[in-house]
Coordinates of C-alpha atoms and ligand atoms in Angstrom, one line a residue:
X320 CA 111.3 120.4 108.6
X321 CA 107.5 120.4 108.4
X322 CA 105.4 117.6 109.8
X323 CA 102.7 116.0 107.7
X324 CA 99.2 115.5 108.9
X325 CA 96.8 113.1 107.0
X326 CA 93.7 114.7 105.4
X327 CA 90.6 114.6 107.6
X328 CA 87.4 113.2 106.1
X329 CA 85.8 115.7 103.8
X330 CA 89.1 117.2 102.7
X331 CA 89.6 118.7 99.2
X332 CA 92.4 116.9 97.5
X333 CA 94.0 118.2 94.3
X334 CA 96.1 115.8 92.2
X335 CA 98.2 117.5 89.5
X336 CA 99.0 115.0 86.7
X337 CA 96.7 112.5 85.0
X338 CA 99.3 109.9 84.2
X339 CA 99.7 106.5 85.8
X340 CA 100.6 107.8 89.2
X341 CA 98.0 110.6 89.3
X342 CA 95.1 108.5 88.1
X343 CA 96.0 105.4 90.1
X344 CA 96.1 107.5 93.2
X345 CA 92.9 109.4 92.4
X346 CA 91.1 106.1 91.9
X347 CA 92.5 104.6 95.1
X348 CA 91.5 107.7 97.2
X349 CA 88.0 107.7 95.6
X350 CA 87.4 104.2 97.0
X351 CA 87.5 105.7 100.5
X352 CA 84.4 107.8 99.7
X353 CA 85.5 110.6 102.0
X354 CA 87.4 113.1 100.0
X355 CA 86.5 115.7 97.3
X356 CA 89.1 114.9 94.6
X357 CA 90.1 117.0 91.6
X358 CA 92.7 116.0 89.0
X359 CA 94.4 118.7 86.8
X360 CA 96.3 118.1 83.6
X361 CA 97.6 120.1 80.6
X362 CA 95.7 117.9 78.1
X363 CA 92.8 115.5 77.7
X364 CA 93.4 111.9 78.9
X365 CA 95.4 110.0 77.6
X366 CA 97.8 113.0 77.5
X367 CA 99.7 112.9 74.2
X368 CA 103.2 113.3 75.6
X369 CA 102.8 111.7 79.1
X370 CA 105.2 108.7 79.7
X371 CA 102.1 106.7 80.4
X372 CA 100.7 107.2 76.9
X373 CA 102.1 104.5 74.6
X374 CA 101.2 101.4 72.7
X375 CA 102.8 99.0 75.2
X376 CA 104.8 98.7 78.4
X377 CA 106.4 95.7 79.9
X378 CA 104.7 94.0 82.9
X379 CA 107.3 91.9 84.8
X380 CA 108.1 90.7 88.3
X381 CA 111.7 90.1 87.3
X382 CA 113.6 92.7 89.3
X383 CA 117.0 91.2 90.3
X384 CA 117.4 91.7 94.0
X385 CA 114.8 94.4 94.2
X386 CA 112.2 92.1 95.9
X387 CA 109.9 94.9 96.9
X388 CA 109.2 95.7 93.3
X389 CA 108.7 92.0 92.6
X390 CA 106.2 91.7 95.5
X391 CA 104.3 94.8 94.3
X392 CA 104.0 93.2 90.8
X393 CA 102.8 89.9 92.3
X394 CA 100.1 92.0 94.1
X395 CA 99.3 93.9 90.9
X396 CA 99.0 90.9 88.5
X397 CA 95.5 89.8 89.7
X398 CA 94.3 93.4 89.5
X399 CA 95.4 93.5 85.8
X400 CA 93.4 90.3 85.3
X401 CA 90.4 91.9 87.0
X402 CA 90.6 94.9 84.7
X403 CA 90.6 92.5 81.7
X404 CA 87.4 91.0 83.1
X405 CA 85.8 94.4 83.6
X406 CA 86.7 95.2 80.0
X407 CA 85.5 91.9 78.6
X408 CA 82.1 92.6 80.3
X409 CA 82.1 96.0 78.5
X410 CA 83.0 94.3 75.2
X411 CA 86.5 95.9 75.2
X412 CA 89.9 94.6 74.4
X413 CA 92.1 93.4 77.3
X414 CA 94.6 95.9 78.7
X415 CA 97.0 93.2 80.0
X416 CA 98.4 90.6 77.6
X417 CA 100.1 87.7 79.4
X418 CA 102.4 86.6 76.6
X419 CA 105.3 85.7 79.0
X420 CA 108.7 87.2 78.6
X421 CA 112.1 85.9 77.6
X422 CA 115.1 87.3 79.5
X423 CA 118.2 86.8 77.4
X424 CA 121.8 86.8 78.4
X425 CA 124.9 86.1 76.2
X426 CA 127.4 83.3 75.6
X427 CA 126.1 80.5 77.8
X428 CA 126.1 82.6 81.0
X429 CA 123.2 84.3 82.7
X430 CA 123.7 88.0 83.6
X431 CA 123.6 88.9 87.3
X432 CA 120.2 90.4 86.6
X433 CA 118.9 87.0 85.3
X434 CA 120.5 85.0 88.1
X435 CA 119.2 87.3 90.8
X436 CA 115.7 87.6 89.3
X437 CA 115.3 83.9 89.1
X438 CA 116.6 83.5 92.6
X439 CA 114.3 86.1 94.1
X440 CA 111.2 84.7 92.3
X441 CA 112.0 81.2 93.5
X442 CA 112.6 82.3 97.0
X443 CA 109.2 84.1 97.0
X444 CA 107.6 80.7 96.1
X445 CA 107.0 81.5 92.5
X446 CA 109.6 79.2 90.9
X447 CA 106.8 77.5 88.9
X448 CA 106.5 80.6 86.7
X449 CA 110.1 80.3 85.4
X450 CA 111.4 78.0 82.8
X451 CA 115.1 77.9 81.8
X452 CA 115.5 77.4 78.1
X453 CA 118.2 75.7 76.1
X454 CA 119.3 77.4 72.9
X455 CA 117.4 74.7 71.0
X456 CA 114.2 75.3 73.0
X457 CA 114.4 79.1 72.4
X458 CA 114.6 78.5 68.7
X459 CA 111.9 75.9 68.5
X460 CA 109.4 77.8 70.6
X461 CA 110.2 81.3 69.3
X462 CA 111.7 81.0 65.8
X463 CA 111.9 84.7 65.4
X464 CA 114.8 84.6 68.0
X465 CA 116.8 82.0 65.9
X466 CA 119.3 84.5 64.6
X467 CA 119.7 86.1 68.0
X468 CA 120.6 82.7 69.5
X469 CA 123.1 82.0 66.7
X470 CA 124.7 85.4 67.3
X471 CA 125.3 84.7 71.0
X472 CA 122.0 85.5 72.8
X473 CA 121.8 81.8 73.6
X474 CA 121.0 81.8 77.4
X475 CA 117.5 82.7 78.5
X476 CA 114.7 82.0 80.8
X477 CA 111.0 82.4 80.2
X478 CA 108.7 83.9 82.8
X479 CA 105.2 82.9 81.9
X480 CA 103.4 85.4 84.2
X481 CA 105.0 88.4 82.4
X482 CA 103.6 90.3 79.4
X483 CA 102.7 93.7 78.4
X484 CA 100.0 96.3 78.9
X485 CA 98.3 98.5 76.3
X486 CA 99.3 101.5 78.3
X487 CA 97.1 104.2 76.7
X488 CA 94.0 101.9 76.9
X489 CA 94.8 101.1 80.5
X490 CA 95.1 104.8 81.3
X491 CA 91.7 105.4 79.6
X492 CA 90.3 102.5 81.7
X493 CA 91.4 103.9 85.0
X494 CA 90.3 107.4 83.9
X495 CA 86.8 106.1 83.3
X496 CA 86.8 104.4 86.7
X497 CA 87.8 107.7 88.3
X498 CA 85.0 109.6 86.4
X499 CA 82.5 106.9 87.5
X500 CA 83.6 107.4 91.1
X501 CA 82.8 111.1 91.0
X502 CA 86.3 112.6 90.6
X503 CA 86.4 116.0 89.0
X504 CA 88.8 116.6 86.1
X505 CA 90.1 120.0 85.0
X506 CA 92.0 119.4 81.8
X507 CA 93.4 121.9 79.4
X508 CA 96.5 123.9 78.4
X509 CA 95.4 126.9 80.5
X510 CA 92.7 125.7 82.9
X511 CA 94.4 122.5 83.8
X512 CA 98.0 123.5 83.7
X513 CA 99.6 123.9 87.1
X514 CA 101.7 127.0 87.2
X515 CA 102.7 127.2 90.9
X516 CA 101.7 126.3 94.4
X517 CA 99.3 128.7 96.1
X518 CA 100.9 129.1 99.6
X519 CA 101.4 131.2 102.6
X520 CA 105.0 130.9 103.5
X521 CA 105.6 127.1 103.7
X522 CA 101.9 126.2 104.0
X523 CA 100.4 125.0 100.8
X524 CA 96.8 126.1 100.4
X525 CA 96.2 125.0 96.8
X526 CA 97.5 125.6 93.3
X527 CA 97.5 128.3 90.7
X528 CA 96.8 127.3 87.1
X529 CA 98.0 129.0 83.9
X530 CA 94.8 130.9 83.6
X531 CA 95.8 132.6 86.9
X532 CA 92.9 130.9 88.8
X533 CA 93.5 129.8 92.4
X534 CA 92.2 126.4 93.3
X535 CA 92.1 125.9 97.1
X536 CA 92.8 122.5 98.6
X537 CA 93.5 120.9 101.9
X538 CA 96.2 118.6 100.4
X539 CA 98.0 118.8 97.0
X540 CA 99.5 115.7 95.4
X541 CA 102.1 116.4 92.7
X542 CA 102.1 113.5 90.2
X543 CA 103.6 115.3 87.2
X544 CA 105.9 112.5 86.2
X545 CA 109.1 113.7 84.4
X546 CA 107.9 117.4 84.7
X547 CA 108.0 117.2 88.5
X548 CA 111.6 118.3 89.0
X549 CA 111.1 121.4 86.9
X550 CA 107.9 122.4 88.7
X551 CA 108.7 121.9 92.4
X552 CA 112.0 122.5 94.2
X553 CA 113.2 119.0 95.2
X554 CA 116.9 119.7 95.2
X555 CA 118.6 116.8 93.3
X556 CA 116.1 114.1 94.3
X557 CA 114.5 113.8 90.8
X558 CA 115.8 114.4 87.2
X559 CA 114.0 114.1 83.9
X560 CA 115.9 111.8 81.4
X561 CA 114.8 111.1 77.8
X562 CA 114.7 107.5 76.8
X563 CA 114.6 106.0 73.3
X564 CA 111.8 104.1 71.6
X565 CA 111.6 102.9 67.9
X566 CA 109.1 101.1 65.8
X567 CA 109.5 99.1 62.7
X568 CA 106.7 97.9 60.3
X569 CA 107.9 94.5 59.2
X570 CA 106.6 93.3 55.8
X571 CA 103.6 91.0 55.8
X572 CA 105.8 88.1 54.8
X573 CA 108.3 88.6 57.7
X574 CA 108.5 86.2 60.6
X575 CA 107.6 89.1 62.9
X576 CA 104.3 89.4 61.1
X577 CA 103.5 85.8 60.7
X578 CA 104.7 84.1 63.9
X579 CA 101.9 84.5 66.4
X580 CA 103.4 83.3 69.7
X581 CA 105.7 86.2 70.4
X582 CA 106.6 87.1 74.0
X583 CA 108.1 90.3 75.5
X584 CA 111.8 90.1 75.6
X585 CA 114.8 91.8 77.2
X586 CA 118.5 91.4 76.3
X587 CA 121.6 92.9 77.9
X588 CA 122.5 95.8 77.9
X589 CA 119.0 97.2 78.6
X590 CA 117.3 96.6 75.3
X591 CA 113.8 95.2 75.3
X592 CA 110.9 94.7 72.9
X593 CA 107.3 93.6 72.3
X594 CA 105.3 91.2 70.1
X595 CA 104.3 92.7 66.8
X596 CA 101.0 94.4 67.3
X597 CA 97.8 93.5 65.4
X598 CA 98.4 96.6 63.2
X599 CA 101.9 95.5 62.4
X600 CA 104.2 97.6 64.7
X601 CA 107.4 96.0 66.1
X602 CA 108.5 98.1 69.1
X603 CA 112.1 98.1 70.5
X604 CA 113.3 100.3 73.4
X605 CA 116.3 100.9 75.6
X606 CA 116.2 101.2 79.4
X607 CA 119.3 103.2 80.0
X608 CA 121.0 106.4 81.1
X609 CA 119.1 108.5 78.6
X610 CA 119.5 112.1 77.7
X611 CA 119.0 115.5 79.4
X612 CA 117.3 118.6 78.1
X613 CA 118.7 121.2 80.5
X614 CA 117.0 124.5 80.7
X615 CA 119.1 127.7 81.0
X616 CA 117.6 129.3 84.0
X617 CA 118.5 126.7 86.6
X618 CA 120.1 123.7 84.7
X619 CA 117.0 121.5 85.4
X620 CA 116.2 118.8 82.8
X621 CA 112.8 119.4 81.3
X622 CA 110.9 116.9 79.0
X623 CA 111.2 117.9 75.3
X624 CA 108.4 116.1 73.4
X625 CA 106.8 115.9 70.0
X626 CA 103.9 118.0 71.3
X627 CA 106.2 121.1 71.5
X628 CA 108.8 119.8 68.9
X629 CA 106.8 118.1 66.3
X630 CA 109.8 117.1 64.1
X631 CA 111.8 115.6 66.9
X632 CA 113.0 112.0 66.4
X633 CA 115.8 110.4 68.4
X634 CA 119.5 111.4 68.7
X635 CA 121.9 109.9 66.1
X636 CA 123.9 108.2 68.9
X637 CA 120.8 106.3 69.9
X638 CA 120.0 105.2 66.4
X639 CA 123.6 103.9 66.0
X640 CA 123.3 101.9 69.3
X641 CA 120.0 100.4 68.2
X642 CA 121.2 99.5 64.8
X643 CA 124.4 97.9 66.3
X644 CA 122.5 95.8 68.8
X645 CA 119.7 94.8 66.3
X646 CA 122.3 93.8 63.7
X647 CA 123.0 90.8 66.0
X648 CA 119.7 90.4 67.8
X649 CA 117.1 90.9 65.0
X650 CA 119.3 91.1 61.8
X651 CA 116.2 91.2 59.7
X652 CA 115.5 94.8 60.9
X653 CA 118.7 95.9 59.1
X654 CA 116.8 96.2 55.9
X655 CA 113.8 98.0 57.5
X656 CA 113.2 101.7 58.0
X657 CA 112.6 103.0 61.5
X658 CA 109.0 103.9 60.9
X659 CA 108.4 105.8 64.2
X660 CA 110.8 107.1 66.9
X661 CA 110.3 108.9 70.1
X662 CA 112.2 110.3 73.1
X663 CA 110.0 109.5 76.1
X664 CA 110.8 110.8 79.6
X665 CA 111.5 109.2 83.0
X666 CA 111.3 111.0 86.3
X667 CA 114.5 109.4 87.6
X668 CA 115.1 109.2 91.3
X669 CA 118.7 108.7 92.6
X670 CA 118.2 104.9 93.3
X671 CA 115.4 104.0 90.9
X672 CA 112.9 103.7 93.8
X673 CA 109.8 105.9 93.5
X674 CA 109.6 109.2 95.4
X675 CA 106.3 109.3 97.2
X676 CA 106.6 111.5 100.2
X677 CA 105.5 114.6 102.0
X678 CA 107.8 117.5 101.0
X679 CA 110.1 118.1 104.0
X680 CA 110.0 121.9 103.6
X681 CA 106.3 122.5 102.7
X682 CA 103.1 121.6 104.5
X683 CA 100.1 119.8 102.9
X684 CA 101.8 118.5 99.9
X685 CA 102.8 115.0 98.7
X686 CA 105.2 114.3 95.8
X687 CA 104.2 111.1 93.9
X688 CA 106.8 110.7 91.2
X689 CA 110.3 109.3 90.6
X690 CA 109.0 106.5 88.4
X691 CA 112.5 105.8 87.1
X692 CA 111.1 104.2 84.0
X693 CA 109.4 101.3 85.5
X694 CA 106.1 102.5 87.0
X695 CA 103.5 101.6 84.3
X696 CA 103.3 97.9 85.2
X697 CA 102.0 98.9 88.7
X698 CA 99.2 101.0 87.4
X699 CA 96.4 99.0 89.1
X700 CA 98.2 98.8 92.4
X701 CA 100.6 101.7 92.9
X702 CA 97.8 104.2 93.8
X703 CA 96.7 102.0 96.6
X704 CA 100.2 102.3 98.1
X705 CA 100.4 106.1 97.4
X706 CA 96.9 106.6 99.0
X707 CA 98.3 105.0 102.2
X708 CA 101.2 107.4 102.2
X709 CA 98.7 110.3 101.7
X710 CA 96.8 109.0 104.7
X711 CA 100.0 108.8 106.8
X712 CA 100.1 105.0 107.0
X713 CA 103.6 103.7 107.3
X714 CA 104.7 100.7 105.3
X715 CA 107.7 99.2 103.6
X716 CA 106.6 101.3 100.6
X717 CA 106.5 104.6 102.6
X718 CA 110.0 103.8 103.9
X719 CA 111.5 102.8 100.5
X720 CA 109.8 105.7 98.6
X721 CA 110.4 108.3 101.3
X722 CA 112.5 111.5 101.3
X723 CA 116.0 109.9 101.6
X724 CA 119.7 110.3 101.2
X725 CA 121.1 107.9 98.6
X726 CA 124.6 106.7 98.6
X727 CA 126.0 106.0 95.1
X728 CA 126.3 102.3 95.7
X729 CA 122.6 101.9 95.7
X730 CA 122.1 103.8 92.4
X731 CA 120.9 102.0 89.2
X732 CA 118.9 99.7 91.4
X733 CA 116.6 98.4 88.7
X734 CA 119.1 95.8 87.4
X735 CA 117.4 95.5 84.1
X736 CA 118.6 99.0 83.2
X737 CA 121.8 99.4 81.2
X738 CA 123.5 102.1 83.2
X739 CA 125.3 100.4 86.0
X740 CA 127.5 103.3 87.2
X741 CA 126.3 106.1 89.3
X742 CA 129.1 108.3 87.9
X743 CA 127.9 108.3 84.3
X744 CA 125.9 111.3 83.2
X745 CA 123.4 111.6 80.3
X746 CA 124.3 113.7 77.3
X747 CA 122.4 116.9 76.5
X748 CA 120.0 116.6 73.6
X749 CA 120.9 118.8 70.6
X750 CA 124.2 119.7 72.1
X751 CA 125.8 122.0 69.5
X752 CA 129.3 120.6 70.4
X753 CA 128.2 117.0 69.9
X754 CA 126.9 115.9 66.5
X755 CA 125.8 112.6 68.0
X756 CA 123.1 114.3 70.1
X757 CA 121.4 115.9 67.1
X758 CA 118.0 114.5 66.1
X759 CA 118.0 112.0 63.2
X760 CA 116.6 113.1 59.9
X761 CA 114.1 111.1 57.9
X762 CA 117.0 109.9 55.8
X763 CA 119.0 108.7 58.8
X764 CA 116.0 106.5 59.9
X765 CA 115.9 104.7 56.6
X766 CA 117.1 101.1 56.3
X767 CA 120.8 100.6 57.2
X768 CA 121.3 98.4 54.1
X769 CA 119.3 98.5 50.9
X770 CA 116.3 96.2 50.9
X771 CA 117.0 92.7 49.5
Ligands
LIG1600 C1 110.4 105.0 76.9 C2 109.7 104.6 78.1 C3 109.5 103.2 78.3 C4 108.9 102.8 79.5 N1 108.6 101.4 79.6 C5 108.0 100.9 80.7 C6 107.8 99.6 80.8 O1 108.0 98.8 79.9 N2 107.2 99.1 81.9 C7 106.9 99.9 82.9 O2 106.4 99.5 84.0 N3 107.1 101.3 82.9 C8 107.7 101.8 81.8 N4 107.9 103.1 81.6 C9 107.7 104.0 82.8 C10 106.2 104.4 82.8 O3 105.8 104.9 81.6 C11 106.2 105.5 83.9 O4 106.6 104.9 85.1 C12 104.8 106.0 84.2 O5 104.2 106.3 83.0 C13 104.9 107.3 85.0 O6 103.6 107.8 85.2 P1 103.5 109.3 85.8 O7 102.1 109.5 86.1 O8 104.5 109.5 86.9 O9 104.0 110.2 84.6 P2 103.3 110.7 83.2 O10 102.6 109.5 82.7 O11 104.3 111.4 82.4 O12 102.2 111.7 83.7 C14 102.5 112.9 84.2 C15 101.4 113.9 83.9 O13 101.6 115.1 84.5 C16 101.1 116.1 83.6 N5 101.7 117.4 83.9 C17 103.0 117.8 83.7 N6 103.1 119.1 84.0 C18 101.9 119.5 84.3 C19 101.4 120.8 84.7 N7 102.2 121.9 84.8 N8 100.1 120.9 85.0 C20 99.3 119.9 84.9 N9 99.7 118.6 84.6 C21 101.0 118.5 84.3 C22 101.5 115.6 82.2 O14 100.7 116.2 81.2 C23 101.2 114.1 82.4 O15 99.9 113.7 82.0 C24 108.5 103.6 80.5 C25 108.7 105.0 80.3 C26 109.3 105.5 79.1 C27 109.5 106.9 79.0

């Protein structure tokens, strides 16, 4: 077991990965004005197939009993507002949209997630942000949910502090802040692509990139998101799982295009969605067990994205699940084609807590990953906590995100997620023995019923 020593002033720090975790950490460390920081990535920022690159991600403090995440969000919200102010001063659009969020349960009864989230928020002194809604109130305030209410999604509360972030724009924003603070970026499929650690025995001395160059560093931070488990030996601590996103383009006359006051929403089991964007996209996604893409050499799951597999869509099984859920929740979408679909990748830890820790078997290296599908909302704040861990400062975060043994009871800890059982395993994408895991064709993505 190697011991970790914080980097002395003047240290060269390499961060691999320019997604949410890497950039947020780079920026936080740059505020110290005492390190030489370089960030490496395979592509220019925003990286096309990074989990962080997207049109929207949910920003919520509603975390069931996971109060540490709730507190981190409460700390992060004013920073999102601050970024909006910075952008307004630059004449740019906001990155955080405080639309509020409606958390739905079914048949007159709140889910455990709903009950626990409201309780945790009230006990933290934030009860004023929550409003419990009657079925009538849901339909009056948000008429696009009328059919959902009639089909049983009749129990809901509204959190007015929640909303969504324009994740690609937010990534660009923090990237610019990093550049302005003097951070060096080495981006490119060869020059920026991490191939392996440069080390002497268990002492990490830097990294080697795909162009075979050695880059020396005093500390290396691996923030490679869902690729992490396939790049560094972490045993079974992290696994890449593919998760499903679809977009519709509702017609201009549809309630989704005309009704302006749309909040973010979530509904059991694990489905969630966003207001229609100004360019007419209606996004729905599923926070669930997901899919594997296991490589032959060691059985590790590796992200398979539309950068390397341009024609990839989503597995047939996922499409069926979405259509089945939406037939009740948003029946209007039954007559709409799925206009865009994507498998986007989580770096899943065993308990849904992040993994931000020195590597127990290697010196001078910190892993900053394990986002478990809920890291983007923390973009302005997570780097501040990671930077503390890099500097060897203990906190509740260093303890929760440390190298740990997880018992199966604590798995699926983000209660909004659909997979409640630690025994369930994701299916392999494109499994030749399972038709359901094949990618949908353009025909499959067409409307489930003919247009009216
Ligand atoms: C479908 C989906 C929906 C989500 N919804 C939400 C949500 O609503 N709210 C929320 O808070 N979070 C959400 N998340 C989670 C959020 O997107 C992630 O927590 C966050 O983006 C993780 O950031 P990251 O930096 O760890 O990973 P990434 O953003 O994936 O960044 C990793 C970076 O590492 C780089 N990299 C990989 N390999 C190498 C290499 N060999 N060399 C150099 N660089 C490399 C990649 O190019 C990439 O840029 C969602 C995720 C997905 C997939």
